[in-house]
Amino acid sequence: MSNHINARRQRAQSALNTNHIVLIGAGSHIPVPGGMDRIYPFKPHPDHYWLTGHRTPGAVLAFDPQDGWRDFTPDLTEDDHVWEGLTEREGEPISGLKTWLKERGGRPIAVLGVGGGPLDGIESDEAASASFTELLLDARRAKDEVEVELMKRACAATAAGFDRARAFTVPGVTEREIQIELEAECYRQGGQAMGYDAIVGTGTNAAVLHFAPSSREVKEGDFVLIDAGCEIDGYTADVTRTFVVGTPTQQQTELHGIVREALEYGNSQCKPGKEWRELHLECAAIMAKGLVSLGILRGDPQGLVEQDVHALFFPHGLGHLVGLGVRDGSGYLPGRQRSDRFGLAFLRMDLPLEPGYITTVEPGLYFIEPLLKDPARRERYADSINWEEVDRWLHIGGVRLEDNLLVTESEPVNLTGEIDLSP
Ligand code: GLY
Ligand code: MN
Ligand code: MN
């Protein structure tokens, strides 16, 4: 077994600090509904993959604190040979799991990862399973050297994709064509998959947070918002840039500049101990100040953020951890609850940053019609929002900028800082 997998298992063992038997399921193939004779691409549960380094449907990693780790994987069948060309499989035959468990009869069991399948019928301690899941997630948050290297490669391939997409974008090309160029270049540079469905929104589509690229043709003067990241060995980048086709107008330059100021401040603060919720609010205040300077908001930026006024223009969180999947390791520390405040309810994480964490920083300002044309909101925020001014911006869409930052003991490392940020 490689050294990094060994080190991760030791990390997991110290984090769990238990006498329970622990079973971690990789998950199984999921058939496409309707008898299509097809399956979805298999993605092992990240806890299993992190501790084994292989992607095997139906596998179970077992741990007995008194006896160490056992990597059980399905026995190779003739079908595996005939249809998939498989000649060997890592681990030991899962047919041995029953006996292994029998030998430990009466000991409490925690089930992590994906239950069911080979773990069907196993009685587990639900409370321990839930708490160990949290502990293991926390143990995985700080990325090791192998993970950081994969993230750097995923970010480099993604950067090449963004460069290509920007060079390709001229009036008349469609959002879908931009996506195709970006993804093709990511794959040429070593990307193995896209970490999530790429977002390409042009014109007012830039204001749709998760816009799926359409056949809309880009026009001179449009904002083009691209949010995409490619994946290498399961590790994905998550990057956004927004730029203008042709020469930016003053409105576009100003809006982009405000979001960029929030991005650069946010990036600079990705340091150990920094509370994510606090950074979210600080970046929100920078953007609220910018909106005041544009005459869109009225009042003291801090006070506007306390009333959640900024969230009508920035209706998402500042970011999330990223790695083995686009939200890898995000979440709330145990004991922290999701706020019911409009301006905070959508935070994907509430935790302090630590060395080794890789986080996105992704401020944005958007002119989203369903939020900004709502008569009830127009009445409620009549004092703090200049609605006539808002109407002069609705055509512009929106701007999001997103980098991936590695937290270190000293300065943060921007893994995506080479990608052109200009409007
Ligand atoms: N790609 C979605 C996000 O930025 O979180
Ligand atoms: Mn993104
Ligand atoms: Mn993101």
Short mmCIF file of C-alpha atoms and ligand atoms in Angstrom, two decimals:
data_model
loop_
_atom_site.label_atom_id
_atom_site.label_comp_id
_atom_site.label_asym_id
_atom_site.label_seq_id
_atom_site.Cartn_x
_atom_site.Cartn_y
_atom_site.Cartn_z
CA MET A 1 0.00 0.00 0.00
CA SER A 2 1.31 3.46 -0.83
CA ASN A 3 2.65 5.69 1.94
CA HIS A 4 0.00 8.34 1.54
CA ILE A 5 -2.84 5.82 1.94
CA ASN A 6 -1.12 4.45 5.01
CA ALA A 7 -0.77 7.96 6.45
CA ARG A 8 -4.45 8.68 5.77
CA ARG A 9 -5.50 5.51 7.55
CA GLN A 10 -3.47 6.56 10.56
CA ARG A 11 -5.08 9.98 10.46
CA ALA A 12 -8.53 8.38 10.29
CA GLN A 13 -7.72 6.03 13.16
CA SER A 14 -6.65 8.90 15.44
CA ALA A 15 -9.66 10.97 14.44
CA LEU A 16 -12.16 8.16 15.12
CA ASN A 17 -10.39 7.02 18.30
CA THR A 18 -12.83 4.17 18.81
CA ASN A 19 -13.22 0.53 19.74
CA HIS A 20 -16.06 0.07 17.25
CA ILE A 21 -15.69 -2.00 14.13
CA VAL A 22 -15.90 0.49 11.24
CA LEU A 23 -17.17 -0.46 7.76
CA ILE A 24 -16.87 2.06 4.92
CA GLY A 25 -18.87 1.28 1.77
CA ALA A 26 -17.69 2.55 -1.63
CA GLY A 27 -21.21 2.36 -3.11
CA SER A 28 -22.46 0.37 -6.06
CA HIS A 29 -23.25 0.92 -9.72
CA ILE A 30 -26.48 2.86 -10.25
CA PRO A 31 -28.50 1.72 -13.30
CA VAL A 32 -30.01 4.34 -15.59
CA PRO A 33 -33.79 3.99 -15.11
CA GLY A 34 -35.89 2.37 -17.81
CA GLY A 35 -33.98 -0.79 -18.63
CA MET A 36 -31.42 1.00 -20.80
CA ASP A 37 -28.71 -1.52 -20.00
CA ARG A 38 -26.62 1.44 -18.90
CA ILE A 39 -25.14 2.60 -15.63
CA TYR A 40 -24.16 6.06 -14.39
CA PRO A 41 -20.42 6.67 -14.22
CA PHE A 42 -19.29 5.18 -10.93
CA LYS A 43 -18.07 7.63 -8.28
CA PRO A 44 -16.93 5.93 -5.09
CA HIS A 45 -17.83 7.54 -1.79
CA PRO A 46 -14.97 9.99 -1.08
CA ASP A 47 -14.31 8.47 2.38
CA HIS A 48 -13.70 5.09 0.77
CA TYR A 49 -11.61 6.42 -2.09
CA TRP A 50 -9.49 8.57 0.23
CA LEU A 51 -8.61 5.53 2.32
CA THR A 52 -8.07 3.01 -0.49
CA GLY A 53 -7.06 4.93 -3.63
CA HIS A 54 -9.20 2.69 -5.84
CA ARG A 55 -12.61 2.98 -7.41
CA THR A 56 -14.35 -0.34 -7.05
CA PRO A 57 -18.14 -0.66 -6.98
CA GLY A 58 -19.32 -2.90 -4.16
CA ALA A 59 -16.08 -2.56 -2.17
CA VAL A 60 -15.99 -2.26 1.63
CA LEU A 61 -13.06 -1.06 3.71
CA ALA A 62 -13.17 -2.61 7.18
CA PHE A 63 -11.37 -1.47 10.30
CA ASP A 64 -10.90 -3.16 13.62
CA PRO A 65 -8.95 -0.90 16.00
CA GLN A 66 -7.47 -4.01 17.59
CA ASP A 67 -6.42 -5.53 14.29
CA GLY A 68 -6.08 -2.88 11.54
CA TRP A 69 -7.57 -2.35 8.08
CA ARG A 70 -8.93 -4.86 5.55
CA ASP A 71 -9.77 -3.88 1.97
CA PHE A 72 -12.63 -6.09 0.71
CA THR A 73 -13.55 -5.94 -2.98
CA PRO A 74 -15.94 -8.01 -5.11
CA ASP A 75 -14.53 -11.23 -6.53
CA LEU A 76 -13.72 -10.98 -10.24
CA THR A 77 -16.33 -12.72 -12.37
CA GLU A 78 -16.21 -14.08 -15.87
CA ASP A 79 -18.39 -11.14 -16.94
CA ASP A 80 -15.76 -8.73 -15.57
CA HIS A 81 -13.17 -10.43 -17.77
CA VAL A 82 -15.40 -10.67 -20.85
CA TRP A 83 -17.16 -7.29 -20.78
CA GLU A 84 -14.67 -5.03 -18.99
CA GLY A 85 -11.34 -6.74 -19.70
CA LEU A 86 -10.51 -6.80 -15.98
CA THR A 87 -7.75 -9.23 -15.05
CA GLU A 88 -7.14 -8.28 -11.44
CA ARG A 89 -8.68 -6.29 -8.65
CA GLU A 90 -7.14 -4.66 -5.60
CA GLY A 91 -8.06 -5.91 -2.14
CA GLU A 92 -9.23 -9.32 -0.95
CA PRO A 93 -12.45 -11.12 -1.89
CA ILE A 94 -15.50 -9.65 -0.21
CA SER A 95 -16.80 -13.16 0.36
CA GLY A 96 -14.45 -13.08 3.40
CA LEU A 97 -16.21 -10.11 5.02
CA LYS A 98 -18.93 -12.26 6.66
CA THR A 99 -16.37 -14.50 8.38
CA TRP A 100 -14.30 -11.49 9.40
CA LEU A 101 -17.38 -9.97 11.03
CA LYS A 102 -18.41 -13.27 12.65
CA GLU A 103 -15.02 -13.47 14.33
CA ARG A 104 -15.82 -10.12 15.88
CA GLY A 105 -19.40 -11.02 16.85
CA GLY A 106 -21.00 -8.85 19.54
CA ARG A 107 -18.76 -5.82 18.96
CA PRO A 108 -20.54 -2.57 18.01
CA ILE A 109 -20.34 -1.60 14.32
CA ALA A 110 -20.37 1.81 12.65
CA VAL A 111 -21.22 2.04 8.95
CA LEU A 112 -19.74 4.96 6.97
CA GLY A 113 -19.65 5.87 3.29
CA VAL A 114 -22.49 4.24 1.33
CA GLY A 115 -24.57 1.69 3.27
CA GLY A 116 -26.68 -1.04 1.68
CA GLY A 117 -25.39 -3.37 -1.07
CA PRO A 118 -22.74 -5.57 0.54
CA LEU A 119 -23.56 -3.98 3.91
CA ASP A 120 -27.26 -4.85 3.75
CA GLY A 121 -28.59 -6.39 6.92
CA ILE A 122 -25.65 -5.34 9.10
CA GLU A 123 -26.84 -3.86 12.37
CA SER A 124 -25.01 -0.66 13.08
CA ASP A 125 -24.78 1.87 15.88
CA GLU A 126 -26.52 4.80 14.20
CA ALA A 127 -25.28 7.49 16.55
CA ALA A 128 -21.66 6.32 16.21
CA SER A 129 -22.03 6.06 12.43
CA ALA A 130 -23.24 9.67 12.23
CA SER A 131 -20.58 11.04 14.52
CA PHE A 132 -17.73 9.09 12.88
CA THR A 133 -18.89 10.37 9.48
CA GLU A 134 -18.39 13.94 10.76
CA LEU A 135 -15.03 13.08 12.30
CA LEU A 136 -13.72 11.44 9.14
CA LEU A 137 -14.93 14.35 7.01
CA ASP A 138 -13.06 16.68 9.31
CA ALA A 139 -9.93 14.51 9.15
CA ARG A 140 -10.04 14.67 5.33
CA ARG A 141 -10.42 18.46 5.16
CA ALA A 142 -6.72 19.25 5.16
CA LYS A 143 -5.32 17.96 1.89
CA ASP A 144 -2.08 15.96 1.83
CA GLU A 145 0.72 16.45 -0.68
CA VAL A 146 -0.69 13.96 -3.16
CA GLU A 147 -4.05 15.70 -3.09
CA VAL A 148 -2.53 19.17 -3.45
CA GLU A 149 -0.54 17.98 -6.46
CA LEU A 150 -3.70 16.60 -8.10
CA MET A 151 -5.53 19.85 -7.39
CA LYS A 152 -2.69 21.81 -8.99
CA ARG A 153 -2.91 19.65 -12.09
CA ALA A 154 -6.70 19.98 -12.22
CA CYS A 155 -6.37 23.77 -11.87
CA ALA A 156 -3.70 23.95 -14.59
CA ALA A 157 -5.84 21.99 -17.06
CA THR A 158 -8.83 24.16 -16.13
CA ALA A 159 -6.73 27.29 -16.70
CA ALA A 160 -5.88 26.11 -20.21
CA GLY A 161 -9.61 25.57 -20.82
CA PHE A 162 -10.42 29.12 -19.70
CA ASP A 163 -7.68 30.60 -21.88
CA ARG A 164 -9.05 28.72 -24.86
CA ALA A 165 -12.65 29.73 -24.10
CA ARG A 166 -11.72 33.40 -23.85
CA ALA A 167 -9.73 33.37 -27.09
CA PHE A 168 -12.58 31.57 -28.86
CA THR A 169 -15.35 33.92 -27.72
CA VAL A 170 -16.31 36.40 -30.43
CA PRO A 171 -19.72 37.71 -31.47
CA GLY A 172 -21.81 34.94 -33.03
CA VAL A 173 -20.47 31.91 -31.16
CA THR A 174 -22.93 30.17 -28.87
CA GLU A 175 -22.71 29.43 -25.16
CA ARG A 176 -22.64 25.74 -26.00
CA GLU A 177 -19.74 26.23 -28.44
CA ILE A 178 -17.79 28.05 -25.73
CA GLN A 179 -18.41 25.12 -23.37
CA ILE A 180 -17.20 22.64 -26.00
CA GLU A 181 -13.97 24.58 -26.60
CA LEU A 182 -13.29 24.91 -22.88
CA GLU A 183 -13.91 21.26 -22.12
CA ALA A 184 -11.96 19.98 -25.12
CA GLU A 185 -8.91 21.96 -24.01
CA CYS A 186 -9.31 20.73 -20.41
CA TYR A 187 -9.29 17.15 -21.70
CA ARG A 188 -6.28 17.81 -23.93
CA GLN A 189 -4.40 19.05 -20.88
CA GLY A 190 -5.05 15.90 -18.85
CA GLY A 191 -8.55 16.49 -17.49
CA GLN A 192 -10.40 13.19 -17.12
CA ALA A 193 -13.90 14.54 -16.52
CA MET A 194 -15.61 17.80 -15.68
CA GLY A 195 -16.11 18.15 -11.91
CA TYR A 196 -19.66 19.48 -12.43
CA ASP A 197 -21.82 20.69 -15.30
CA ALA A 198 -20.16 23.75 -16.79
CA ILE A 199 -22.01 27.06 -16.51
CA VAL A 200 -21.79 29.43 -19.46
CA GLY A 201 -24.18 32.38 -19.21
CA THR A 202 -23.99 35.31 -21.60
CA GLY A 203 -25.88 38.60 -21.50
CA THR A 204 -28.67 38.40 -18.92
CA ASN A 205 -28.05 34.63 -18.62
CA ALA A 206 -24.98 35.59 -16.56
CA ALA A 207 -27.44 36.40 -13.78
CA VAL A 208 -28.66 32.80 -13.56
CA LEU A 209 -26.46 31.20 -10.93
CA HIS A 210 -26.28 27.73 -12.45
CA PHE A 211 -27.07 28.49 -16.08
CA ALA A 212 -26.73 25.54 -18.48
CA PRO A 213 -25.08 26.67 -21.76
CA SER A 214 -27.69 27.26 -24.46
CA SER A 215 -27.70 27.93 -28.19
CA ARG A 216 -27.78 31.69 -27.52
CA GLU A 217 -25.27 33.52 -29.70
CA VAL A 218 -22.95 35.92 -27.93
CA LYS A 219 -23.29 39.59 -28.89
CA GLU A 220 -20.73 42.38 -28.85
CA GLY A 221 -20.84 44.00 -25.40
CA ASP A 222 -22.21 40.95 -23.56
CA PHE A 223 -20.87 39.75 -20.27
CA VAL A 224 -19.79 36.09 -20.53
CA LEU A 225 -19.78 34.21 -17.23
CA ILE A 226 -18.03 30.83 -17.26
CA ASP A 227 -17.94 28.58 -14.18
CA ALA A 228 -16.20 25.29 -14.84
CA GLY A 229 -13.57 22.95 -13.47
CA CYS A 230 -12.03 19.76 -14.65
CA GLU A 231 -11.20 16.72 -12.63
CA ILE A 232 -8.07 14.57 -12.36
CA ASP A 233 -8.22 11.35 -10.34
CA GLY A 234 -11.41 12.60 -8.70
CA TYR A 235 -9.98 16.02 -7.68
CA THR A 236 -11.72 18.97 -9.29
CA ALA A 237 -11.08 22.65 -9.75
CA ASP A 238 -14.01 25.11 -9.51
CA VAL A 239 -13.30 28.39 -11.30
CA THR A 240 -15.34 31.34 -12.53
CA ARG A 241 -14.41 34.22 -14.75
CA THR A 242 -16.63 36.92 -16.24
CA PHE A 243 -15.47 38.99 -19.18
CA VAL A 244 -16.90 41.20 -21.90
CA VAL A 245 -17.06 40.49 -25.60
CA GLY A 246 -15.35 43.57 -27.00
CA THR A 247 -14.73 46.69 -24.93
CA PRO A 248 -16.35 46.88 -21.50
CA THR A 249 -18.68 49.76 -20.80
CA GLN A 250 -18.18 51.91 -17.72
CA GLN A 251 -21.02 50.05 -15.97
CA GLN A 252 -19.37 46.70 -16.71
CA THR A 253 -15.93 47.89 -15.63
CA GLU A 254 -17.30 49.25 -12.36
CA LEU A 255 -19.34 46.18 -11.47
CA HIS A 256 -16.49 43.86 -12.35
CA GLY A 257 -14.07 46.00 -10.31
CA ILE A 258 -16.23 45.75 -7.19
CA VAL A 259 -16.44 41.95 -7.41
CA ARG A 260 -12.72 41.78 -8.08
CA GLU A 261 -12.00 43.86 -4.98
CA ALA A 262 -14.05 41.38 -2.91
CA LEU A 263 -12.26 38.44 -4.56
CA GLU A 264 -8.81 39.84 -3.89
CA TYR A 265 -9.65 40.68 -0.29
CA GLY A 266 -11.24 37.24 0.22
CA ASN A 267 -8.23 35.49 -1.34
CA SER A 268 -5.82 37.40 0.90
CA GLN A 269 -7.69 36.32 4.03
CA CYS A 270 -7.61 32.55 3.46
CA LYS A 271 -5.41 31.98 6.47
CA PRO A 272 -5.48 29.57 9.40
CA GLY A 273 -8.13 30.45 11.97
CA LYS A 274 -10.15 32.71 9.67
CA GLU A 275 -13.85 32.06 10.25
CA TRP A 276 -15.57 31.53 6.91
CA ARG A 277 -18.82 33.17 8.01
CA GLU A 278 -16.94 36.29 9.02
CA LEU A 279 -15.09 36.43 5.69
CA HIS A 280 -18.37 36.02 3.83
CA LEU A 281 -19.79 39.04 5.66
CA GLU A 282 -16.62 41.11 5.12
CA CYS A 283 -16.73 40.47 1.36
CA ALA A 284 -20.45 41.23 1.37
CA ALA A 285 -19.66 44.60 3.01
CA ILE A 286 -17.05 45.39 0.33
CA MET A 287 -19.64 44.73 -2.36
CA ALA A 288 -22.34 46.67 -0.49
CA LYS A 289 -19.95 49.64 -0.33
CA GLY A 290 -19.42 49.31 -4.08
CA LEU A 291 -23.15 49.26 -4.72
CA VAL A 292 -23.52 52.40 -2.60
CA SER A 293 -20.84 54.09 -4.70
CA LEU A 294 -22.80 53.17 -7.83
CA GLY A 295 -25.94 54.76 -6.36
CA ILE A 296 -27.76 51.41 -6.27
CA LEU A 297 -27.81 51.10 -2.46
CA ARG A 298 -28.24 53.85 0.11
CA GLY A 299 -26.80 53.85 3.60
CA ASP A 300 -23.94 52.50 5.62
CA PRO A 301 -22.53 49.31 4.00
CA GLN A 302 -22.16 47.51 7.33
CA GLY A 303 -25.76 48.31 8.27
CA LEU A 304 -26.98 47.19 4.83
CA VAL A 305 -25.25 43.83 5.31
CA GLU A 306 -26.78 43.45 8.76
CA GLN A 307 -30.20 43.88 7.13
CA ASP A 308 -29.22 41.38 4.38
CA VAL A 309 -29.85 43.95 1.63
CA HIS A 310 -26.67 42.86 -0.18
CA ALA A 311 -28.09 39.35 -0.54
CA LEU A 312 -30.56 40.54 -3.19
CA PHE A 313 -27.48 41.06 -5.40
CA PHE A 314 -25.21 38.38 -3.88
CA PRO A 315 -27.58 35.50 -3.13
CA HIS A 316 -25.03 32.78 -2.45
CA GLY A 317 -22.18 32.01 -0.11
CA LEU A 318 -18.61 33.22 -0.56
CA GLY A 319 -17.40 29.69 -1.28
CA HIS A 320 -16.83 26.17 -0.11
CA LEU A 321 -14.06 23.65 0.30
CA VAL A 322 -13.16 21.81 -2.87
CA GLY A 323 -11.11 18.72 -3.65
CA LEU A 324 -12.39 15.19 -4.00
CA GLY A 325 -15.60 16.58 -5.52
CA VAL A 326 -16.81 20.13 -5.92
CA ARG A 327 -18.02 20.51 -2.32
CA ASP A 328 -15.54 18.16 -0.69
CA GLY A 329 -15.21 18.76 3.03
CA SER A 330 -17.66 21.66 3.20
CA GLY A 331 -20.34 21.75 5.86
CA TYR A 332 -20.85 23.10 9.35
CA LEU A 333 -18.77 22.24 12.36
CA PRO A 334 -20.73 20.06 14.80
CA GLY A 335 -22.91 22.28 16.97
CA ARG A 336 -23.16 25.07 14.39
CA GLN A 337 -26.59 25.57 12.90
CA ARG A 338 -27.57 26.96 9.51
CA SER A 339 -28.79 30.54 10.05
CA ASP A 340 -32.32 31.50 9.06
CA ARG A 341 -31.12 34.97 8.02
CA PHE A 342 -31.69 35.54 4.28
CA GLY A 343 -28.09 36.73 3.92
CA LEU A 344 -26.55 33.70 5.63
CA ALA A 345 -28.90 30.75 5.14
CA PHE A 346 -27.15 29.69 1.93
CA LEU A 347 -23.63 29.43 3.37
CA ARG A 348 -22.22 26.06 2.34
CA MET A 349 -19.84 26.01 5.25
CA ASP A 350 -19.36 27.47 8.67
CA LEU A 351 -15.91 26.64 9.99
CA PRO A 352 -12.49 28.18 10.56
CA LEU A 353 -9.90 27.63 7.82
CA GLU A 354 -6.88 25.48 8.59
CA PRO A 355 -3.60 24.75 6.80
CA GLY A 356 -4.12 22.30 3.96
CA TYR A 357 -7.71 23.32 3.28
CA ILE A 358 -8.49 24.23 -0.32
CA THR A 359 -11.38 26.61 -0.61
CA THR A 360 -13.08 28.52 -3.35
CA VAL A 361 -13.55 32.26 -2.98
CA GLU A 362 -16.40 33.29 -5.24
CA PRO A 363 -18.02 36.68 -4.73
CA GLY A 364 -20.61 37.79 -7.26
CA LEU A 365 -23.06 40.57 -7.99
CA TYR A 366 -26.06 39.87 -10.18
CA PHE A 367 -29.17 41.64 -11.41
CA ILE A 368 -31.66 38.82 -11.05
CA GLU A 369 -35.11 39.84 -12.26
CA PRO A 370 -37.18 37.46 -10.10
CA LEU A 371 -35.54 38.93 -6.99
CA LEU A 372 -35.34 42.54 -8.10
CA LYS A 373 -38.70 42.98 -9.81
CA ASP A 374 -40.70 41.55 -6.92
CA PRO A 375 -43.15 44.32 -5.80
CA ALA A 376 -43.07 43.19 -2.15
CA ARG A 377 -39.27 43.53 -2.01
CA ARG A 378 -39.43 46.85 -3.84
CA GLU A 379 -41.70 48.16 -1.09
CA ARG A 380 -39.79 46.60 1.77
CA TYR A 381 -36.41 47.95 0.66
CA ALA A 382 -37.68 51.32 -0.64
CA ASP A 383 -35.32 53.22 1.68
CA SER A 384 -32.16 51.23 1.15
CA ILE A 385 -32.37 50.44 -2.58
CA ASN A 386 -32.64 52.98 -5.39
CA TRP A 387 -34.97 50.95 -7.58
CA GLU A 388 -34.83 53.44 -10.48
CA GLU A 389 -31.07 52.92 -10.57
CA VAL A 390 -31.52 49.14 -10.36
CA ASP A 391 -33.67 49.30 -13.49
CA ARG A 392 -30.73 50.82 -15.37
CA TRP A 393 -28.64 47.72 -14.57
CA LEU A 394 -31.07 44.88 -15.19
CA HIS A 395 -29.84 44.33 -18.76
CA ILE A 396 -26.27 43.73 -17.61
CA GLY A 397 -26.59 40.21 -16.15
CA GLY A 398 -23.99 39.68 -13.49
CA VAL A 399 -20.40 39.04 -12.52
CA ARG A 400 -18.90 36.18 -10.53
CA LEU A 401 -15.18 35.59 -10.03
CA GLU A 402 -13.96 32.41 -8.39
CA ASP A 403 -10.50 31.24 -7.42
CA ASN A 404 -9.25 28.14 -5.56
CA LEU A 405 -7.02 28.91 -2.59
CA LEU A 406 -4.73 26.62 -0.65
CA VAL A 407 -4.49 27.64 2.99
CA THR A 408 -0.95 27.33 4.37
CA GLU A 409 0.82 28.25 7.62
CA SER A 410 1.87 31.47 5.90
CA GLU A 411 0.35 33.19 2.86
CA PRO A 412 -2.49 31.57 0.91
CA VAL A 413 -1.56 30.03 -2.44
CA ASN A 414 -3.88 30.88 -5.30
CA LEU A 415 -4.05 27.75 -7.45
CA THR A 416 -6.02 29.54 -10.16
CA GLY A 417 -4.37 32.96 -10.04
CA GLU A 418 -2.87 32.57 -13.52
CA ILE A 419 -6.27 32.68 -15.19
CA ASP A 420 -7.01 36.05 -16.81
CA LEU A 421 -9.20 38.07 -14.45
CA SER A 422 -9.76 41.11 -16.64
CA PRO A 423 -13.28 42.12 -17.63
N1 GLY B 1 -19.76 25.62 -9.65
C1 GLY B 1 -20.68 25.93 -8.63
C2 GLY B 1 -20.00 26.67 -7.59
O1 GLY B 1 -19.26 27.57 -7.87
O2 GLY B 1 -20.09 26.39 -6.43
MN MN B 2 -18.01 27.48 -9.48
MN MN B 3 -17.79 27.09 -6.24
#
